[in-house]
PDB file of C-alpha atoms (C1' of nucleotides) in Angstrom:
ATOM      1  CA  MET A   1     -39.384  -3.293   7.989  1.00  0.00           C
ATOM      2  CA  ILE A   2     -37.167  -6.782   6.783  1.00  0.00           C
ATOM      3  CA  LYS A   3     -33.505  -6.005   6.028  1.00  0.00           C
ATOM      4  CA  ARG A   4     -31.690  -8.716   4.275  1.00  0.00           C
ATOM      5  CA  SER A   5     -28.844 -10.826   7.009  1.00  0.00           C
ATOM      6  CA  LYS A   6     -26.025 -12.500   6.072  1.00  0.00           C
ATOM      7  CA  GLN A   7     -28.140 -15.381   8.570  1.00  0.00           C
ATOM      8  CA  LYS A   8     -31.192 -14.971   6.522  1.00  0.00           C
ATOM      9  CA  GLU A   9     -28.881 -15.709   3.140  1.00  0.00           C
ATOM     10  CA  VAL A  10     -27.253 -18.317   4.150  1.00  0.00           C
ATOM     11  CA  ILE A  11     -30.007 -20.232   6.311  1.00  0.00           C
ATOM     12  CA  LEU A  12     -32.193 -19.728   3.364  1.00  0.00           C
ATOM     13  CA  ARG A  13     -29.475 -21.333   0.750  1.00  0.00           C
ATOM     14  CA  VAL A  14     -28.916 -23.999   3.263  1.00  0.00           C
ATOM     15  CA  LEU A  15     -32.548 -24.801   3.480  1.00  0.00           C
ATOM     16  CA  ARG A  16     -32.804 -25.114  -0.519  1.00  0.00           C
ATOM     17  CA  SER A  17     -30.057 -27.534  -0.869  1.00  0.00           C
ATOM     18  CA  THR A  18     -32.022 -29.919   1.111  1.00  0.00           C
ATOM     19  CA  THR A  19     -34.944 -31.687   0.220  1.00  0.00           C
ATOM     20  CA  SER A  20     -34.668 -34.094   3.412  1.00  0.00           C
ATOM     21  CA  HIS A  21     -36.677 -31.963   6.203  1.00  0.00           C
ATOM     22  CA  PRO A  22     -34.108 -30.469   7.992  1.00  0.00           C
ATOM     23  CA  THR A  23     -34.825 -29.595  12.277  1.00  0.00           C
ATOM     24  CA  VAL A  24     -33.603 -26.329  13.362  1.00  0.00           C
ATOM     25  CA  THR A  25     -30.610 -28.135  15.317  1.00  0.00           C
ATOM     26  CA  TRP A  26     -29.256 -29.730  11.508  1.00  0.00           C
ATOM     27  CA  ILE A  27     -30.123 -26.003   9.433  1.00  0.00           C
ATOM     28  CA  TYR A  28     -27.794 -25.027  12.789  1.00  0.00           C
ATOM     29  CA  ASP A  29     -25.020 -27.428  12.408  1.00  0.00           C
ATOM     30  CA  GLU A  30     -24.928 -26.723   9.084  1.00  0.00           C
ATOM     31  CA  VAL A  31     -25.138 -22.763   8.658  1.00  0.00           C
ATOM     32  CA  ARG A  32     -21.946 -22.919  11.842  1.00  0.00           C
ATOM     33  CA  LYS A  33     -20.062 -24.583   8.508  1.00  0.00           C
ATOM     34  CA  GLU A  34     -19.775 -21.086   7.021  1.00  0.00           C
ATOM     35  CA  ILE A  35     -20.879 -18.556   9.870  1.00  0.00           C
ATOM     36  CA  PRO A  36     -19.608 -20.033  13.350  1.00  0.00           C
ATOM     37  CA  ARG A  37     -20.780 -17.866  15.667  1.00  0.00           C
ATOM     38  CA  ILE A  38     -23.762 -17.172  14.292  1.00  0.00           C
ATOM     39  CA  SER A  39     -26.237 -18.150  17.283  1.00  0.00           C
ATOM     40  CA  LEU A  40     -29.441 -20.996  17.691  1.00  0.00           C
ATOM     41  CA  GLY A  41     -31.419 -17.931  18.277  1.00  0.00           C
ATOM     42  CA  THR A  42     -30.799 -16.367  14.679  1.00  0.00           C
ATOM     43  CA  VAL A  43     -31.678 -19.608  13.268  1.00  0.00           C
ATOM     44  CA  TYR A  44     -35.084 -19.697  15.189  1.00  0.00           C
ATOM     45  CA  ARG A  45     -35.838 -15.841  14.829  1.00  0.00           C
ATOM     46  CA  ASN A  46     -34.898 -16.070  11.062  1.00  0.00           C
ATOM     47  CA  LEU A  47     -36.509 -19.121   9.840  1.00  0.00           C
ATOM     48  CA  LYS A  48     -39.683 -17.935  12.027  1.00  0.00           C
ATOM     49  CA  LEU A  49     -39.434 -14.668  10.030  1.00  0.00           C
ATOM     50  CA  LEU A  50     -39.233 -16.534   6.351  1.00  0.00           C
ATOM     51  CA  ARG A  51     -41.885 -18.743   7.187  1.00  0.00           C
ATOM     52  CA  GLU A  52     -44.112 -15.257   7.874  1.00  0.00           C
ATOM     53  CA  ARG A  53     -42.989 -13.999   5.005  1.00  0.00           C
ATOM     54  CA  GLY A  54     -43.711 -17.545   3.066  1.00  0.00           C
ATOM     55  CA  GLU A  55     -40.786 -17.881   1.831  1.00  0.00           C
ATOM     56  CA  ILE A  56     -40.444 -21.239   3.423  1.00  0.00           C
ATOM     57  CA  SER A  57     -43.157 -23.662   5.435  1.00  0.00           C
ATOM     58  CA  GLU A  58     -43.250 -25.599   8.358  1.00  0.00           C
ATOM     59  CA  LEU A  59     -44.339 -29.260   9.270  1.00  0.00           C
ATOM     60  CA  ASN A  60     -44.721 -29.931  12.890  1.00  0.00           C
ATOM     61  CA  LEU A  61     -45.117 -33.767  12.995  1.00  0.00           C
ATOM     62  CA  ASN A  62     -45.700 -36.138  15.688  1.00  0.00           C
ATOM     63  CA  SER A  63     -43.083 -36.296  18.235  1.00  0.00           C
ATOM     64  CA  ALA A  64     -41.308 -32.548  19.048  1.00  0.00           C
ATOM     65  CA  PRO A  65     -38.836 -30.618  16.729  1.00  0.00           C
ATOM     66  CA  SER A  66     -40.856 -28.942  13.584  1.00  0.00           C
ATOM     67  CA  ARG A  67     -39.206 -29.352  10.515  1.00  0.00           C
ATOM     68  CA  PHE A  68     -39.269 -27.349   7.510  1.00  0.00           C
ATOM     69  CA  GLU A  69     -38.580 -26.889   3.971  1.00  0.00           C
ATOM     70  CA  ALA A  70     -38.225 -24.540   1.209  1.00  0.00           C
ATOM     71  CA  ARG A  71     -41.149 -25.711  -0.629  1.00  0.00           C
ATOM     72  CA  THR A  72     -43.908 -23.959  -0.455  1.00  0.00           C
ATOM     73  CA  ASP A  73     -46.593 -25.106  -2.332  1.00  0.00           C
ATOM     74  CA  ILE A  74     -48.714 -27.900  -1.679  1.00  0.00           C
ATOM     75  CA  HIS A  75     -47.731 -31.389  -1.314  1.00  0.00           C
ATOM     76  CA  TYR A  76     -48.974 -34.282   1.333  1.00  0.00           C
ATOM     77  CA  HIS A  77     -46.066 -35.739   3.646  1.00  0.00           C
ATOM     78  CA  PHE A  78     -45.573 -39.326   4.614  1.00  0.00           C
ATOM     79  CA  ILE A  79     -43.758 -39.875   8.606  1.00  0.00           C
ATOM     80  CA  CYS A  80     -42.172 -43.137   8.795  1.00  0.00           C
ATOM     81  CA  GLU A  81     -42.840 -44.089  12.078  1.00  0.00           C
ATOM     82  CA  LYS A  82     -40.086 -46.069  12.728  1.00  0.00           C
ATOM     83  CA  CYS A  83     -36.938 -43.711  11.032  1.00  0.00           C
ATOM     84  CA  ARG A  84     -38.763 -40.828  11.562  1.00  0.00           C
ATOM     85  CA  ARG A  85     -37.777 -39.983   8.500  1.00  0.00           C
ATOM     86  CA  VAL A  86     -40.060 -37.306   6.659  1.00  0.00           C
ATOM     87  CA  PHE A  87     -40.887 -37.957   2.695  1.00  0.00           C
ATOM     88  CA  ASP A  88     -42.628 -36.157  -0.089  1.00  0.00           C
ATOM     89  CA  VAL A  89     -45.710 -37.479  -1.518  1.00  0.00           C
ATOM     90  CA  ASP A  90     -45.796 -37.873  -5.484  1.00  0.00           C
ATOM     91  CA  GLU A  91     -49.306 -37.075  -6.000  1.00  0.00           C
ATOM     92  CA  PRO A  92     -51.519 -34.221  -7.099  1.00  0.00           C
ATOM     93  CA  PRO A  93     -53.474 -32.433  -4.054  1.00  0.00           C
ATOM     94  CA  ASP A  94     -57.156 -32.232  -4.312  1.00  0.00           C
ATOM     95  CA  LYS A  95     -57.700 -29.056  -6.166  1.00  0.00           C
ATOM     96  CA  ARG A  96     -61.471 -28.549  -5.043  1.00  0.00           C
ATOM     97  CA  LEU A  97     -60.316 -29.251  -1.883  1.00  0.00           C
ATOM     98  CA  LYS A  98     -59.560 -25.859  -0.013  1.00  0.00           C
ATOM     99  CA  GLY A  99     -62.662 -23.930  -2.256  1.00  0.00           C
ATOM    100  CA  GLU A 100     -64.907 -26.087  -0.253  1.00  0.00           C
ATOM    101  CA  VAL A 101     -63.625 -26.453   3.267  1.00  0.00           C
ATOM    102  CA  ASP A 102     -63.557 -22.733   3.115  1.00  0.00           C
ATOM    103  CA  GLN A 103     -66.948 -22.652   1.505  1.00  0.00           C
ATOM    104  CA  LYS A 104     -68.128 -25.077   4.367  1.00  0.00           C
ATOM    105  CA  THR A 105     -66.800 -23.353   6.774  1.00  0.00           C
ATOM    106  CA  GLY A 106     -66.467 -19.642   6.352  1.00  0.00           C
ATOM    107  CA  PHE A 107     -63.869 -19.861   7.530  1.00  0.00           C
ATOM    108  CA  GLN A 108     -60.491 -17.425   5.789  1.00  0.00           C
ATOM    109  CA  ILE A 109     -58.070 -21.330   4.692  1.00  0.00           C
ATOM    110  CA  SER A 110     -54.775 -19.568   4.436  1.00  0.00           C
ATOM    111  CA  SER A 111     -52.377 -22.943   3.298  1.00  0.00           C
ATOM    112  CA  TYR A 112     -53.146 -26.716   4.521  1.00  0.00           C
ATOM    113  CA  GLN A 113     -51.420 -29.688   5.339  1.00  0.00           C
ATOM    114  CA  ILE A 114     -51.424 -33.288   4.528  1.00  0.00           C
ATOM    115  CA  GLU A 115     -49.466 -36.107   6.549  1.00  0.00           C
ATOM    116  CA  PHE A 116     -49.885 -40.177   6.054  1.00  0.00           C
ATOM    117  CA  ARG A 117     -48.169 -41.937   8.640  1.00  0.00           C
ATOM    118  CA  GLY A 118     -47.115 -44.990   8.681  1.00  0.00           C
ATOM    119  CA  VAL A 119     -43.939 -47.188   7.724  1.00  0.00           C
ATOM    120  CA  CYS A 120     -41.968 -47.159   5.355  1.00  0.00           C
ATOM    121  CA  ARG A 121     -40.812 -49.866   2.440  1.00  0.00           C
ATOM    122  CA  GLU A 122     -37.164 -49.904   4.122  1.00  0.00           C
ATOM    123  CA  CYS A 123     -38.433 -50.081   7.470  1.00  0.00           C
ATOM    124  CA  ARG A 124     -40.938 -52.913   6.715  1.00  0.00           C
ATOM    125  CA  GLU A 125     -37.707 -55.067   5.128  1.00  0.00           C
ATOM    126  CA  THR A 126     -36.127 -54.866   8.222  1.00  0.00           C
ATOM    127  CA  MET A 127     -39.115 -55.942  10.677  1.00  0.00           C
ATOM    128  CA  ASP A 128     -40.031 -58.909   8.559  1.00  0.00           C
ATOM    129  CA  LYS A 129     -36.547 -59.722   8.660  1.00  0.00           C
ATOM    130  CA  ALA A 130     -36.530 -59.346  11.927  1.00  0.00           C
ATOM    131  CA  GLU A 131     -39.648 -61.633  12.718  1.00  0.00           C
ATOM    132  CA  SER A 132     -38.322 -64.484  10.782  1.00  0.00           C
ATOM    133  CA  GLY A 133     -35.619 -64.550  12.033  1.00  0.00           C
ATOM    134  CA  GLU A 134     -36.443 -64.801  15.952  1.00  0.00           C
ATOM    135  CA  LYS A 135     -39.186 -66.621  15.959  1.00  0.00           C
TER     136      LYS A 135
ATOM    137  CA  MET B   1     -50.175 -56.165  29.305  1.00  0.00           C
ATOM    138  CA  ILE B   2     -51.455 -53.304  29.581  1.00  0.00           C
ATOM    139  CA  LYS B   3     -53.098 -52.603  33.700  1.00  0.00           C
ATOM    140  CA  ARG B   4     -56.388 -50.765  33.761  1.00  0.00           C
ATOM    141  CA  SER B   5     -55.543 -48.044  36.038  1.00  0.00           C
ATOM    142  CA  LYS B   6     -57.952 -45.012  37.736  1.00  0.00           C
ATOM    143  CA  GLN B   7     -56.074 -42.362  36.613  1.00  0.00           C
ATOM    144  CA  LYS B   8     -56.298 -43.968  32.785  1.00  0.00           C
ATOM    145  CA  GLU B   9     -60.274 -44.629  32.774  1.00  0.00           C
ATOM    146  CA  VAL B  10     -60.464 -40.773  34.037  1.00  0.00           C
ATOM    147  CA  ILE B  11     -57.843 -39.596  31.702  1.00  0.00           C
ATOM    148  CA  LEU B  12     -60.015 -41.355  28.835  1.00  0.00           C
ATOM    149  CA  ARG B  13     -63.564 -40.514  29.807  1.00  0.00           C
ATOM    150  CA  VAL B  14     -62.426 -36.568  30.497  1.00  0.00           C
ATOM    151  CA  LEU B  15     -61.153 -36.392  26.864  1.00  0.00           C
ATOM    152  CA  ARG B  16     -64.222 -38.035  25.823  1.00  0.00           C
ATOM    153  CA  SER B  17     -65.836 -35.078  27.380  1.00  0.00           C
ATOM    154  CA  THR B  18     -65.496 -32.074  24.928  1.00  0.00           C
ATOM    155  CA  THR B  19     -64.281 -31.944  21.526  1.00  0.00           C
ATOM    156  CA  SER B  20     -61.799 -29.061  22.376  1.00  0.00           C
ATOM    157  CA  HIS B  21     -58.764 -30.360  21.464  1.00  0.00           C
ATOM    158  CA  PRO B  22     -57.464 -30.043  24.947  1.00  0.00           C
ATOM    159  CA  THR B  23     -53.670 -30.036  25.558  1.00  0.00           C
ATOM    160  CA  VAL B  24     -52.329 -31.955  27.851  1.00  0.00           C
ATOM    161  CA  THR B  25     -52.253 -28.481  30.815  1.00  0.00           C
ATOM    162  CA  TRP B  26     -56.036 -29.072  30.611  1.00  0.00           C
ATOM    163  CA  ILE B  27     -56.113 -32.558  30.308  1.00  0.00           C
ATOM    164  CA  TYR B  28     -54.365 -32.229  34.009  1.00  0.00           C
ATOM    165  CA  ASP B  29     -56.009 -29.495  35.330  1.00  0.00           C
ATOM    166  CA  GLU B  30     -59.233 -31.204  34.803  1.00  0.00           C
ATOM    167  CA  VAL B  31     -58.069 -34.685  35.706  1.00  0.00           C
ATOM    168  CA  ARG B  32     -56.932 -33.669  39.288  1.00  0.00           C
ATOM    169  CA  LYS B  33     -60.268 -31.943  40.134  1.00  0.00           C
ATOM    170  CA  GLU B  34     -61.000 -36.083  40.698  1.00  0.00           C
ATOM    171  CA  ILE B  35     -57.497 -36.958  41.236  1.00  0.00           C
ATOM    172  CA  PRO B  36     -55.728 -34.017  43.000  1.00  0.00           C
ATOM    173  CA  ARG B  37     -52.194 -36.129  43.261  1.00  0.00           C
ATOM    174  CA  ILE B  38     -52.320 -37.407  39.762  1.00  0.00           C
ATOM    175  CA  SER B  39     -48.960 -36.059  38.164  1.00  0.00           C
ATOM    176  CA  LEU B  40     -47.776 -34.873  35.252  1.00  0.00           C
ATOM    177  CA  GLY B  41     -45.867 -37.496  34.482  1.00  0.00           C
ATOM    178  CA  THR B  42     -48.849 -39.887  34.272  1.00  0.00           C
ATOM    179  CA  VAL B  43     -51.186 -37.839  32.759  1.00  0.00           C
ATOM    180  CA  TYR B  44     -48.257 -37.881  29.394  1.00  0.00           C
ATOM    181  CA  ARG B  45     -47.282 -42.105  29.912  1.00  0.00           C
ATOM    182  CA  ASN B  46     -51.327 -42.616  29.767  1.00  0.00           C
ATOM    183  CA  LEU B  47     -51.976 -40.705  27.030  1.00  0.00           C
ATOM    184  CA  LYS B  48     -48.547 -41.938  25.342  1.00  0.00           C
ATOM    185  CA  LEU B  49     -50.456 -45.800  26.146  1.00  0.00           C
ATOM    186  CA  LEU B  50     -54.187 -44.824  24.667  1.00  0.00           C
ATOM    187  CA  ARG B  51     -52.504 -42.452  21.325  1.00  0.00           C
ATOM    188  CA  GLU B  52     -50.466 -46.606  20.672  1.00  0.00           C
ATOM    189  CA  ARG B  53     -53.090 -47.958  21.714  1.00  0.00           C
ATOM    190  CA  GLY B  54     -55.166 -45.967  18.710  1.00  0.00           C
ATOM    191  CA  GLU B  55     -58.096 -44.992  21.308  1.00  0.00           C
ATOM    192  CA  ILE B  56     -57.058 -41.189  20.810  1.00  0.00           C
ATOM    193  CA  SER B  57     -55.375 -39.370  18.538  1.00  0.00           C
ATOM    194  CA  GLU B  58     -52.593 -36.811  19.006  1.00  0.00           C
ATOM    195  CA  LEU B  59     -52.262 -33.280  17.046  1.00  0.00           C
ATOM    196  CA  ASN B  60     -49.364 -31.889  16.289  1.00  0.00           C
ATOM    197  CA  LEU B  61     -49.775 -28.152  15.180  1.00  0.00           C
ATOM    198  CA  ASN B  62     -48.182 -25.079  14.577  1.00  0.00           C
ATOM    199  CA  SER B  63     -46.817 -23.277  17.469  1.00  0.00           C
ATOM    200  CA  ALA B  64     -45.841 -26.219  20.513  1.00  0.00           C
ATOM    201  CA  PRO B  65     -47.878 -27.781  22.576  1.00  0.00           C
ATOM    202  CA  SER B  66     -50.223 -31.410  21.567  1.00  0.00           C
ATOM    203  CA  ARG B  67     -53.527 -31.587  21.343  1.00  0.00           C
ATOM    204  CA  PHE B  68     -55.375 -34.790  21.704  1.00  0.00           C
ATOM    205  CA  GLU B  69     -58.985 -35.799  21.389  1.00  0.00           C
ATOM    206  CA  ALA B  70     -60.951 -38.924  21.329  1.00  0.00           C
ATOM    207  CA  ARG B  71     -62.070 -39.282  17.841  1.00  0.00           C
ATOM    208  CA  THR B  72     -59.330 -41.483  15.870  1.00  0.00           C
ATOM    209  CA  ASP B  73     -61.675 -41.330  12.585  1.00  0.00           C
ATOM    210  CA  ILE B  74     -60.137 -39.360   9.986  1.00  0.00           C
ATOM    211  CA  HIS B  75     -61.113 -36.099   9.577  1.00  0.00           C
ATOM    212  CA  TYR B  76     -60.406 -32.712   8.961  1.00  0.00           C
ATOM    213  CA  HIS B  77     -58.799 -30.265  11.121  1.00  0.00           C
ATOM    214  CA  PHE B  78     -58.253 -26.037  10.828  1.00  0.00           C
ATOM    215  CA  ILE B  79     -56.797 -23.898  13.478  1.00  0.00           C
ATOM    216  CA  CYS B  80     -56.697 -19.707  13.779  1.00  0.00           C
ATOM    217  CA  GLU B  81     -54.103 -18.446  13.677  1.00  0.00           C
ATOM    218  CA  LYS B  82     -55.373 -15.801  15.985  1.00  0.00           C
ATOM    219  CA  CYS B  83     -57.384 -17.824  18.160  1.00  0.00           C
ATOM    220  CA  ARG B  84     -55.294 -20.503  17.884  1.00  0.00           C
ATOM    221  CA  ARG B  85     -58.782 -22.679  18.747  1.00  0.00           C
ATOM    222  CA  VAL B  86     -59.092 -26.112  17.175  1.00  0.00           C
ATOM    223  CA  PHE B  87     -62.177 -26.769  14.935  1.00  0.00           C
ATOM    224  CA  ASP B  88     -63.145 -30.210  13.154  1.00  0.00           C
ATOM    225  CA  VAL B  89     -64.435 -29.728   9.684  1.00  0.00           C
ATOM    226  CA  ASP B  90     -67.643 -31.412   8.266  1.00  0.00           C
ATOM    227  CA  GLU B  91     -66.346 -32.306   5.386  1.00  0.00           C
ATOM    228  CA  PRO B  92     -66.029 -35.770   4.527  1.00  0.00           C
ATOM    229  CA  PRO B  93     -62.489 -36.625   3.526  1.00  0.00           C
ATOM    230  CA  ASP B  94     -62.265 -38.713   0.047  1.00  0.00           C
ATOM    231  CA  LYS B  95     -61.694 -41.871   0.721  1.00  0.00           C
ATOM    232  CA  ARG B  96     -59.333 -42.900  -2.029  1.00  0.00           C
ATOM    233  CA  LEU B  97     -56.619 -40.955  -1.262  1.00  0.00           C
ATOM    234  CA  LYS B  98     -55.513 -43.984   1.567  1.00  0.00           C
ATOM    235  CA  GLY B  99     -55.109 -46.064  -0.899  1.00  0.00           C
ATOM    236  CA  GLU B 100     -53.751 -44.171  -3.804  1.00  0.00           C
ATOM    237  CA  VAL B 101     -50.921 -43.012  -1.659  1.00  0.00           C
ATOM    238  CA  ASP B 102     -50.653 -46.445  -0.732  1.00  0.00           C
ATOM    239  CA  GLN B 103     -49.786 -47.417  -3.984  1.00  0.00           C
ATOM    240  CA  LYS B 104     -48.349 -44.622  -5.586  1.00  0.00           C
ATOM    241  CA  THR B 105     -45.551 -45.171  -3.043  1.00  0.00           C
ATOM    242  CA  GLY B 106     -45.421 -48.817  -1.521  1.00  0.00           C
ATOM    243  CA  PHE B 107     -45.886 -47.243   1.888  1.00  0.00           C
ATOM    244  CA  GLN B 108     -47.592 -48.986   4.786  1.00  0.00           C
ATOM    245  CA  ILE B 109     -49.896 -46.319   5.568  1.00  0.00           C
ATOM    246  CA  SER B 110     -51.339 -46.668   9.691  1.00  0.00           C
ATOM    247  CA  SER B 111     -53.377 -42.471   9.245  1.00  0.00           C
ATOM    248  CA  TYR B 112     -53.006 -39.386   7.483  1.00  0.00           C
ATOM    249  CA  GLN B 113     -54.041 -36.024   8.648  1.00  0.00           C
ATOM    250  CA  ILE B 114     -55.418 -33.221   7.316  1.00  0.00           C
ATOM    251  CA  GLU B 115     -55.123 -29.843   8.830  1.00  0.00           C
ATOM    252  CA  PHE B 116     -56.294 -26.524   7.996  1.00  0.00           C
ATOM    253  CA  ARG B 117     -55.183 -23.066   8.988  1.00  0.00           C
ATOM    254  CA  GLY B 118     -56.288 -19.926   8.780  1.00  0.00           C
ATOM    255  CA  VAL B 119     -58.312 -17.533  10.491  1.00  0.00           C
ATOM    256  CA  CYS B 120     -61.497 -18.099  12.058  1.00  0.00           C
ATOM    257  CA  ARG B 121     -65.011 -15.774  10.846  1.00  0.00           C
ATOM    258  CA  GLU B 122     -64.610 -14.045  14.411  1.00  0.00           C
ATOM    259  CA  CYS B 123     -60.884 -12.977  14.985  1.00  0.00           C
ATOM    260  CA  ARG B 124     -61.840 -11.884  10.887  1.00  0.00           C
ATOM    261  CA  GLU B 125     -64.718  -9.797  12.514  1.00  0.00           C
ATOM    262  CA  THR B 126     -62.868  -8.475  15.481  1.00  0.00           C
ATOM    263  CA  MET B 127     -59.851  -8.019  13.017  1.00  0.00           C
ATOM    264  CA  ASP B 128     -61.469  -5.942  11.216  1.00  0.00           C
ATOM    265  CA  LYS B 129     -63.849  -3.806  13.105  1.00  0.00           C
ATOM    266  CA  ALA B 130     -60.233  -2.588  14.460  1.00  0.00           C
ATOM    267  CA  GLU B 131     -58.566  -2.008  11.534  1.00  0.00           C
ATOM    268  CA  SER B 132     -61.535   0.673  10.693  1.00  0.00           C
ATOM    269  CA  GLY B 133     -61.514   2.056  13.686  1.00  0.00           C
ATOM    270  CA  GLU B 134     -58.073   2.788  14.080  1.00  0.00           C
ATOM    271  CA  LYS B 135     -57.323   4.648  11.428  1.00  0.00           C
TER     272      LYS B 135
ATOM    273  C1'  DC C   1     -30.008   8.193  12.328  1.00  0.00           C
ATOM    274  C1'  DT C   2     -33.554   4.872  13.042  1.00  0.00           C
ATOM    275  C1'  DA C   3     -34.762   0.784  13.296  1.00  0.00           C
ATOM    276  C1'  DC C   4     -34.046  -3.841  12.278  1.00  0.00           C
ATOM    277  C1'  DT C   5     -30.940  -8.169  13.857  1.00  0.00           C
ATOM    278  C1'  DT C   6     -27.256 -10.487  16.246  1.00  0.00           C
ATOM    279  C1'  DG C   7     -24.921 -13.599  20.202  1.00  0.00           C
ATOM    280  C1'  DC C   8     -24.842 -14.889  24.484  1.00  0.00           C
ATOM    281  C1'  DA C   9     -27.058 -16.246  28.056  1.00  0.00           C
ATOM    282  C1'  DA C  10     -31.537 -16.977  31.041  1.00  0.00           C
ATOM    283  C1'  DA C  11     -35.881 -17.883  30.835  1.00  0.00           C
ATOM    284  C1'  DA C  12     -39.978 -20.257  30.014  1.00  0.00           C
ATOM    285  C1'  DT C  13     -42.644 -25.122  27.971  1.00  0.00           C
ATOM    286  C1'  DA C  14     -42.954 -28.240  27.253  1.00  0.00           C
ATOM    287  C1'  DT C  15     -41.543 -33.286  27.694  1.00  0.00           C
ATOM    288  C1'  DT C  16     -38.963 -37.574  29.074  1.00  0.00           C
ATOM    289  C1'  DT C  17     -37.273 -40.409  32.873  1.00  0.00           C
ATOM    290  C1'  DG C  18     -35.297 -42.344  37.337  1.00  0.00           C
ATOM    291  C1'  DC C  19     -36.940 -44.276  41.387  1.00  0.00           C
ATOM    292  C1'  DG C  20     -38.974 -45.876  45.214  1.00  0.00           C
ATOM    293  C1'  DT C  21     -43.552 -47.151  46.436  1.00  0.00           C
ATOM    294  C1'  DT C  22     -48.760 -49.033  44.859  1.00  0.00           C
ATOM    295  C1'  DA C  23     -51.536 -51.348  42.718  1.00  0.00           C
ATOM    296  C1'  DT C  24     -53.134 -54.542  38.733  1.00  0.00           C
ATOM    297  C1'  DT C  25     -53.416 -58.816  37.138  1.00  0.00           C
TER     298       DT C  25
ATOM    299  C1'  DA D   1     -45.158 -62.973  43.467  1.00  0.00           C
ATOM    300  C1'  DA D   2     -44.447 -60.738  39.316  1.00  0.00           C
ATOM    301  C1'  DT D   3     -44.914 -56.558  37.008  1.00  0.00           C
ATOM    302  C1'  DA D   4     -47.446 -52.942  34.916  1.00  0.00           C
ATOM    303  C1'  DA D   5     -48.525 -47.665  36.396  1.00  0.00           C
ATOM    304  C1'  DC D   6     -48.120 -44.227  40.179  1.00  0.00           C
ATOM    305  C1'  DG D   7     -46.364 -39.306  42.430  1.00  0.00           C
ATOM    306  C1'  DC D   8     -42.320 -36.702  42.889  1.00  0.00           C
ATOM    307  C1'  DA D   9     -38.463 -34.194  41.420  1.00  0.00           C
ATOM    308  C1'  DA D  10     -34.715 -33.866  38.371  1.00  0.00           C
ATOM    309  C1'  DA D  11     -33.649 -34.349  33.860  1.00  0.00           C
ATOM    310  C1'  DT D  12     -34.375 -33.082  28.523  1.00  0.00           C
ATOM    311  C1'  DA D  13     -35.638 -30.787  25.204  1.00  0.00           C
ATOM    312  C1'  DT D  14     -37.094 -26.985  21.951  1.00  0.00           C
ATOM    313  C1'  DT D  15     -38.538 -22.571  21.726  1.00  0.00           C
ATOM    314  C1'  DT D  16     -38.473 -17.586  23.531  1.00  0.00           C
ATOM    315  C1'  DT D  17     -36.391 -13.247  24.853  1.00  0.00           C
ATOM    316  C1'  DG D  18     -34.288  -8.962  27.435  1.00  0.00           C
ATOM    317  C1'  DC D  19     -30.064  -6.407  26.367  1.00  0.00           C
ATOM    318  C1'  DA D  20     -26.138  -4.149  24.827  1.00  0.00           C
ATOM    319  C1'  DA D  21     -23.916  -4.155  20.356  1.00  0.00           C
ATOM    320  C1'  DG D  22     -23.603  -3.881  15.752  1.00  0.00           C
ATOM    321  C1'  DT D  23     -24.939  -3.405  10.195  1.00  0.00           C
ATOM    322  C1'  DA D  24     -28.368  -2.360   6.679  1.00  0.00           C
ATOM    323  C1'  DG D  25     -31.364   1.174   4.916  1.00  0.00           C
TER     324       DG D  25
END
DNA sequence: CTACTTGCAAAATATTTGCGTTATT
DNA sequence: AATAACGCAAATATTTTGCAAGTAG
C-alpha cells in the first residue's frame, strides 16, 4: 500500500506548479526550498511511484536526463535541439490512432508519446542573425 | 570533415544487420567480434556522428540506455514494459501531421517519433498463465 | 505493530572526454 | 603535413539500492 508523506505531496505540488517539463534535479532543488534535508533518492523514488500511479508523466527525450510533467493526457511535445527546451504542442492528437495500432498489433497499449524535434523560432532567429553577421 | 574508418563501417554494418533496436553495449559486443580492440568510447562517438549525419536513428525510450536502429524513415515503435523489447509498428504514419504542427507552432521540425507503451502479446499470455496458476 | 518511507552513502549504469598515438585525406 | 579518429582510462552524469531510523495507517 502507498502511504502519503510530506515529500510526496511537495514533489507533486512542485511539478504541478510548472509547465516547463523539469528534470529531476530541478524538482529536487525546488523541493529543497521547503524540505531542505530531502534526498535525491527520495525524489527519484517518489517520481517513480507517482508515474506508476499515473499521476504524472515521464518524458525520455534525446540526451540524458528524464523530464517530468503533471499532465497525463496525450499531447505532443516539441524539443528544440538548440536550447533543449520542451514545448507542449497545441494540436489535438489523432483519436483513432491508439485503436488502430491496438488492433493491428494485438498489443495492450497503455500510453503513447509523440515527440517532434527541430529548432524553435527563437533559436532560429538567433542562428539567422549569427549567420548574416559572420559572413 | 568526417573521415572514414574501419570502425565506422563495421558499426554501421552491424546496426544495419538487425531490426532489434540494440543498445550501445550490444553493438559494442557485436563489433568486437570483428575489431576486438575497439573501445566503447569509439562506439559512442561514431553512433553520435552517424546520428548527426542522419544515417541512423536514436530512440530514447523510458528507462535508460538509448536504442539505435538503421531505419531513419518515420515509423511507430512499441515498447513492451515487461520484456523491454522494442517493436516496429507497421502502420503508416499520418502524412499531414508534420505539416500541421509545423504551421501551427512556427517551429522548424526535422523529425518526429511516436512511441507506444504497453504489454506485448507474449508477455500478456505469460502473465495470464501466472495469475490463473497462483490463486 | 506492520510495513511503507526517508536520508545517507555507496553502488550500478550510462555517457563523455582528455590525451598521446594512429590513420585518413 | 594537417586533422580526424582511435584506444585507453579517468571523469561525469544519471539512476538505483542497502540499510538503519522514522512515520503513516
